[in-house]
Structure formats: C-alpha cells, structure tokens
Amino acid sequence: MPVESVFSRLEPLLPSVQKPIQYVGGELNSQVKDWDEAEVRWALMYPDAYEVGLPNQGVQILYEVLNEQPGVLAERTYSVWPDLEAIMREHDIPQFTVDGHRPVGAFDVLGVSFSTELGYTNLLTALDLAGLPLNAVDRGEDAPIVLAGGHAAFNPEPIADFLDAAVLGDGEEISLKITEVIREWKREGRPDGRDGLLMRLAVSGGVYVPKFYDVSYLPDGRIQRVAPNRPGVPWQIVKHTVMDLDAWPYPKTPLVPLAETVHERFSVEIFRGCTRGCRFCQAGMITRPVRERSITTIGDMVEAGLKASGFNEVGLLSLSSADHTEIGEVAKGLADRYEGTQTSLSLPSTRVDAFNITLANEFSRNGRRSGLTFAPEGGSERMRKVINKMVSEDDLIRTVTTAYENGWRQVKLYFMCGLPTEEDEDVLAIAGMAKRVIQAGRDATGSRDIRCTVSIGGFVPKPHTPFQWAAQADHETVDRRLRALRDLLRNDKQYGRAIGMRYHDGKPSIVEGLLSRGDRRVGDVIRKVWEDGGRFDGWSEHFSYERWISKANETFEDTPVSLDWYTTREREEVEVLPWDHLDAGLDREWLWQDWQDATDESVEVEDCRWTPCYDCGVCPSMSTEIQIGPTGKKLLPLSVVSSG
C-alpha cells in the first residue's frame, strides 16, 4: 500500500515558521519514486538544518547511488528547527522526508550521516518525531533499521543504545550490499524478525550491530573488554574502502537547493584519503589510503554536473586538494574549458608547501580573486613539529609575499588552541605570525590595504589518531590563552586594525570531546540533555554548556567516571579504548609510537605518497594500496561551451 504524504497537513502550517521553503522539497534533480514498486526504502538523514545538510556530499552520493537501483527508493530528511518541531508535535505530524513528505517511520532504513558528534541530540529529536522508541531494543518489528555512518560513526559508542547498526568508511558499495541483504530477507518472509535481519547484516561483515556486543568495565571505570554476545558475530568490524573512484563518479545530477545553503556550488571530490600524517587529523587517518580520481573523470564529472545543475562555481574537494598529482593540469584544463563563461573554480584551504601562483592564477582566471586560506594549525615552530604540520613560518611568509605580489590582498590563517604540550607562548606566537603576514603584504605592494584573518578552533582529541590518548585542554585554559591573544592583537597600533580574529570559546570543544571519546555510558547524558531541550548543539545560539555539565554530573554521580575523566584525562597505552573493536586499518602500536614521537620534536613523519612506507598498517590490513598519478592525460576543452 502506498504511504500517504503528510504535505497536505504540513503545508497550511508552514507560513508560521522560519524559512518554510526548506521543508517543501521539489529541488532540481530530486526524485520521488513509486512507493509500491520499491522493495527496499531508505530515508537518508543529515542531522542538521536543511541549509547545512543539503550540500553534504555523502548524502547526495548515496541518494543517487540508491535511487539508480531498480526496486530501491531513497528520500532525504533533515532536522527541523524548534519552531516547526513544536508545531509538528501539536498537530501530530511525524518526521518526514522532503522528497515525498512520507513518514520516516515507514521506511526500511533510516541512514544517518554524522560528520560531527554535536548532531547526536538532533538524532533523538528525529526518532521521537518519527514515533520510534529512542532505544533500539524497544523498537518493533516494522520500525526502520537506524543506521549510522560518516566520520563520527568511527566511534558510535555514545549513541550505541539508539542505533541498530553502524558502518565505517566509504558508503557507496556497502549501502548496496545492505540493500541486497534487506531485499533478500524481505523476499524470504522476514525470517527471525528484526533480529534475523540484524544478524545477517552483522555476520555478512562490515556492519556493526551494537546490541550484539557486551561491554564490561573495571572498578576504576575503564573498559575491561568489548565482546560479541552471540556466535558468528565478528570480534572486529572493519571499515569499507572504495578503491576505484572513477567507477563511482557521483554526484552526477547534484541537488540544487531552493533555500540558501552554506555551499552553493557543484563539488567534485578529486581524491579521497590523505597521508600527510597530521597527528590531530581524524579525517586524514580514517580515510587512508590516498585514491585519486583521474583527470578525465574529473573533467567529465564537472561537465555533467554543471549541465545538470546550472551552478556557476565548481569546488574541487579533498582533504588537501593541491596534493593531487595532476592538480596543475586539472586546474589549467578546467580554466581553459570554461574561460569566457560565468563558471569559476575554487579550492579549499591550501597547504603552504603545496601552493603556487600558477595554480592560484588558474583558479582565479574566470572568477573573482578572493582571499587565500592557509592552515598552519600551530602558532609556533615547536607546536607544528608536535602535530607533524611541517611548515615553517618563513615558508608561509614567502608564499604570502608571492601571493600579494600577484594581486591578492587578503589571507586567512587557521589555527587550533589546546593542542597537546601547548604552552601560552605557542598561542601568543600566532600574533607574531599574523603581523609578519601583514608586513610582508605591505612591503610587497606598497599598500596598507592588506588584511589577515586569524581563525582559531579548540582542539578535540579524536579516535583513531595518535592523539586519541592525549589529555584535552580544559576550557578555562583555552579561553585564557585566546583572550590573551586577542588582547595582544587588539592593542597593537601598527597591525591590530589589519588583523581580524575569529574564535570559538572552549566550552563546546569540551562537550565535543566527551562525545568523541565517550563510551556507552555517555548515552544517558545525551538522552538527558535532549529531554531537557538540547537541540542543534553545533549552533552557538542553541548550545548550552551549563545543560551538558548539569546532565553529565547528574549521570556520573556515584560512578568512577566524570566529564573530566572522559576529556582532560590522559590515557595509558594498555587502556581499552571504546572504539578498539572498530578497525580503521591503522596499527594501534604505530599510532601509539606516533603519539610518543609527538613529544620528541625531532621526529617527522613524511608523506608516504612520495617516501617509503612507514607502516601505519592500512594498506596490508585493508588489502588496499595508494593510487596516484600522474596519468599523463590532458583535459581537452569542449568544442562548444555556452557563454551563459
């Protein structure tokens, strides 16, 4: 039977909420497939507002991959703002998809993509609005399988009670395998019910089902072990790695938003993975090995995506886009192809040692010359050695001088505060670097119209990185150092007005630290925060540190653990970490040694793309290998390009 759309009940209520257009659907390239013709139905959720969630590359890729399959239907759902949440509760309207406005609870799978842990409370809102029990063990036979993915799913333990399953790594291939398991189970008459399906997913490899694992604890609060509680369930879950990116050229027909979103461009992922070895970077560690898309596939994707969407900006994405072995050829080929059109190219923040003016000029050829963004991450040379971000201040000054000489006037520098072994002077050194950048610009141009923006985030130790054992800096220390830096910049009469400073206080980072390295006991905190009104914790205007502190203290009272225990405590090598049974391919002993090397400021880990293997463990354990060019191919201009 078709599932009824809730739009007829929703539409009359939309004029009373902010930004009602975000709930309407019907975007260019969206799809609404026939419900009854689909055997397997996915609701894909990004647990944040539409304006943040719609551009998300992971959701868009899975949306297309699944909808291309016969007998499979995929629709999207996003977090609703509190004003609409209240109205939905008042009028008994369930969490819905924006494509067909169908109730999320009617789907087979609710797939939730977590790029940040601060979206966890939004998951609970969606589950509750969908009429689903928050705890997975309480869900009935017809409830959708709640499945987590994304970078934050590499430690799903804090939300394990709310999840039926989680997957690690690339989603393209595993989403289709999961679909086939569900299709087969349904065709066979749903043998052994919900647990029968979860068991099939667990034993088929690569799907983590938390309820099939028991966690035991030592008297001091540390984990004793995590073990399967039934036969056939693997002791370790391994991540999924797509090795041939050219075989998965998605998105082909990108969604074009109706409402304003955080990114309005066609994005092409030019390679996946990073082996630069920055010790703080979870994304670089968990996405190894490096796999490049070929220059011809990139060109084909850009051509098809622009034609299908009408976007006039192309973003070439990866963790370090300028490291693509043929980035110069890609940039020149695309700039040649779209010269004289309204299409511009953009590159995310660039490593100082990967930047060159030729590349920058190609990217600005058809568009405006915007500011350049570099990420030294650490303010002092010593700090950059600790985090393995081997870029000297002199290198930065040479680079920005060249940029200023070639017409740029704005530079943005990104740093972190609260890094392991950091002292006050490491943070205050940021001021000296910013002043040198301004002076270099003034000297190169003879103009005082030079700007430098310093953007600083609080450091959070993440699972599957060498810093997973590190103590997190308390928020008082982070805030004190940032205030001192702000005052140092503000009081400088020669440079202060030319330097902007943007920073977040340390409190949200502490909560993120709790959620990043927490175990199943943290789930009670999340639930209590949500019950007390916690929503959209990634938004400063909705975040309440006091609420999180209160509920954490309440939950951990009379237990051996606390908020500080999860955040500002350094771990020992032998401690069982909550995610040790979830395998990102990295050798644990290598990660520990790299953590030890971090405090020996003479030890640098080179990029294994260009140097011998340093035995991180990924390639042999995952049966993968680094895939890079050069291919020697060129991106030829199209014979006809619209000038519109």
PDB file of N, CA, C and O in Angstrom, residues 2 11 30 92 98 139 220 222 235 242-243 343 403-404 415 436-437 472 618 620 641:
ATOM      1  N   PRO A   2       0.506   2.255  -0.797  1.00  0.00           N
ATOM      2  CA  PRO A   2       1.281   3.493  -0.784  1.00  0.00           C
ATOM      3  C   PRO A   2       1.235   4.146   0.595  1.00  0.00           C
ATOM      4  O   PRO A   2       0.241   4.031   1.316  1.00  0.00           O
ATOM      5  N   GLU A  11       1.513  21.718   4.909  1.00  0.00           N
ATOM      6  CA  GLU A  11       1.571  22.961   4.124  1.00  0.00           C
ATOM      7  C   GLU A  11       0.845  24.136   4.788  1.00  0.00           C
ATOM      8  O   GLU A  11       1.393  25.248   4.855  1.00  0.00           O
ATOM      9  N   SER A  30      15.866  16.354  -7.591  1.00  0.00           N
ATOM     10  CA  SER A  30      15.329  15.485  -6.539  1.00  0.00           C
ATOM     11  C   SER A  30      14.429  14.429  -7.181  1.00  0.00           C
ATOM     12  O   SER A  30      13.992  14.575  -8.324  1.00  0.00           O
ATOM     13  N   ASP A  92       0.498  16.511  15.526  1.00  0.00           N
ATOM     14  CA  ASP A  92       0.759  15.081  15.345  1.00  0.00           C
ATOM     15  C   ASP A  92       1.267  14.771  13.925  1.00  0.00           C
ATOM     16  O   ASP A  92       0.811  13.836  13.267  1.00  0.00           O
ATOM     17  N   VAL A  98      11.750  15.237   2.701  1.00  0.00           N
ATOM     18  CA  VAL A  98      11.427  16.422   1.914  1.00  0.00           C
ATOM     19  C   VAL A  98      11.085  16.066   0.470  1.00  0.00           C
ATOM     20  O   VAL A  98      10.569  16.904  -0.265  1.00  0.00           O
ATOM     21  N   ARG A 139      12.354  -1.108  19.840  1.00  0.00           N
ATOM     22  CA  ARG A 139      11.663  -0.907  18.565  1.00  0.00           C
ATOM     23  C   ARG A 139      10.969  -2.173  18.096  1.00  0.00           C
ATOM     24  O   ARG A 139      11.496  -3.281  18.253  1.00  0.00           O
ATOM     25  N   ASP A 220      37.712   0.825  38.276  1.00  0.00           N
ATOM     26  CA  ASP A 220      38.116   2.234  38.179  1.00  0.00           C
ATOM     27  C   ASP A 220      37.434   2.959  37.023  1.00  0.00           C
ATOM     28  O   ASP A 220      37.730   4.133  36.762  1.00  0.00           O
ATOM     29  N   ARG A 222      37.482   2.143  33.730  1.00  0.00           N
ATOM     30  CA  ARG A 222      37.981   1.820  32.401  1.00  0.00           C
ATOM     31  C   ARG A 222      37.268   0.591  31.837  1.00  0.00           C
ATOM     32  O   ARG A 222      36.718  -0.224  32.584  1.00  0.00           O
ATOM     33  N   TRP A 235      34.662 -10.297  16.009  1.00  0.00           N
ATOM     34  CA  TRP A 235      35.234  -9.550  17.123  1.00  0.00           C
ATOM     35  C   TRP A 235      35.570  -8.125  16.716  1.00  0.00           C
ATOM     36  O   TRP A 235      35.538  -7.220  17.547  1.00  0.00           O
ATOM     37  N   VAL A 242      36.408   2.220  -0.907  1.00  0.00           N
ATOM     38  CA  VAL A 242      36.187   2.163  -2.355  1.00  0.00           C
ATOM     39  C   VAL A 242      37.531   2.439  -3.026  1.00  0.00           C
ATOM     40  O   VAL A 242      38.124   3.498  -2.839  1.00  0.00           O
ATOM     41  N   MET A 243      38.012   1.472  -3.820  1.00  0.00           N
ATOM     42  CA  MET A 243      39.342   1.607  -4.404  1.00  0.00           C
ATOM     43  C   MET A 243      39.347   2.250  -5.782  1.00  0.00           C
ATOM     44  O   MET A 243      40.356   2.799  -6.209  1.00  0.00           O
ATOM     45  N   THR A 343      31.537  30.441 -15.245  1.00  0.00           N
ATOM     46  CA  THR A 343      31.912  29.352 -14.336  1.00  0.00           C
ATOM     47  C   THR A 343      33.256  29.637 -13.679  1.00  0.00           C
ATOM     48  O   THR A 343      34.253  29.868 -14.361  1.00  0.00           O
ATOM     49  N   ALA A 403      51.944  35.771  -3.173  1.00  0.00           N
ATOM     50  CA  ALA A 403      50.517  35.995  -3.433  1.00  0.00           C
ATOM     51  C   ALA A 403      50.208  37.491  -3.479  1.00  0.00           C
ATOM     52  O   ALA A 403      49.514  37.968  -4.382  1.00  0.00           O
ATOM     53  N   TYR A 404      50.731  38.245  -2.523  1.00  0.00           N
ATOM     54  CA  TYR A 404      50.492  39.689  -2.509  1.00  0.00           C
ATOM     55  C   TYR A 404      51.072  40.349  -3.763  1.00  0.00           C
ATOM     56  O   TYR A 404      50.475  41.255  -4.346  1.00  0.00           O
ATOM     57  N   PHE A 415      44.131  28.155  12.841  1.00  0.00           N
ATOM     58  CA  PHE A 415      44.926  27.557  13.910  1.00  0.00           C
ATOM     59  C   PHE A 415      44.021  26.778  14.864  1.00  0.00           C
ATOM     60  O   PHE A 415      42.801  26.914  14.839  1.00  0.00           O
ATOM     61  N   ARG A 436      53.714  39.409  10.771  1.00  0.00           N
ATOM     62  CA  ARG A 436      54.672  39.226   9.673  1.00  0.00           C
ATOM     63  C   ARG A 436      53.944  39.115   8.333  1.00  0.00           C
ATOM     64  O   ARG A 436      54.428  39.596   7.310  1.00  0.00           O
ATOM     65  N   VAL A 437      52.781  38.467   8.343  1.00  0.00           N
ATOM     66  CA  VAL A 437      51.992  38.347   7.116  1.00  0.00           C
ATOM     67  C   VAL A 437      51.553  39.723   6.626  1.00  0.00           C
ATOM     68  O   VAL A 437      51.651  40.047   5.434  1.00  0.00           O
ATOM     69  N   GLN A 472      42.761  16.355  26.931  1.00  0.00           N
ATOM     70  CA  GLN A 472      42.231  17.559  26.295  1.00  0.00           C
ATOM     71  C   GLN A 472      42.432  18.752  27.226  1.00  0.00           C
ATOM     72  O   GLN A 472      42.285  18.627  28.451  1.00  0.00           O
ATOM     73  N   VAL A 618      47.511   0.436   7.186  1.00  0.00           N
ATOM     74  CA  VAL A 618      46.276   0.454   6.410  1.00  0.00           C
ATOM     75  C   VAL A 618      46.340  -0.437   5.173  1.00  0.00           C
ATOM     76  O   VAL A 618      45.463  -1.276   4.952  1.00  0.00           O
ATOM     77  N   PRO A 620      48.269  -3.068   4.075  1.00  0.00           N
ATOM     78  CA  PRO A 620      48.219  -4.525   4.216  1.00  0.00           C
ATOM     79  C   PRO A 620      46.967  -5.043   4.911  1.00  0.00           C
ATOM     80  O   PRO A 620      46.389  -6.047   4.501  1.00  0.00           O
ATOM     81  N   VAL A 641      30.978  25.526 -25.687  1.00  0.00           N
ATOM     82  CA  VAL A 641      30.665  25.864 -24.310  1.00  0.00           C
ATOM     83  C   VAL A 641      29.738  27.069 -24.321  1.00  0.00           C
ATOM     84  O   VAL A 641      30.020  28.072 -24.980  1.00  0.00           O
TER      85      VAL A 641
END
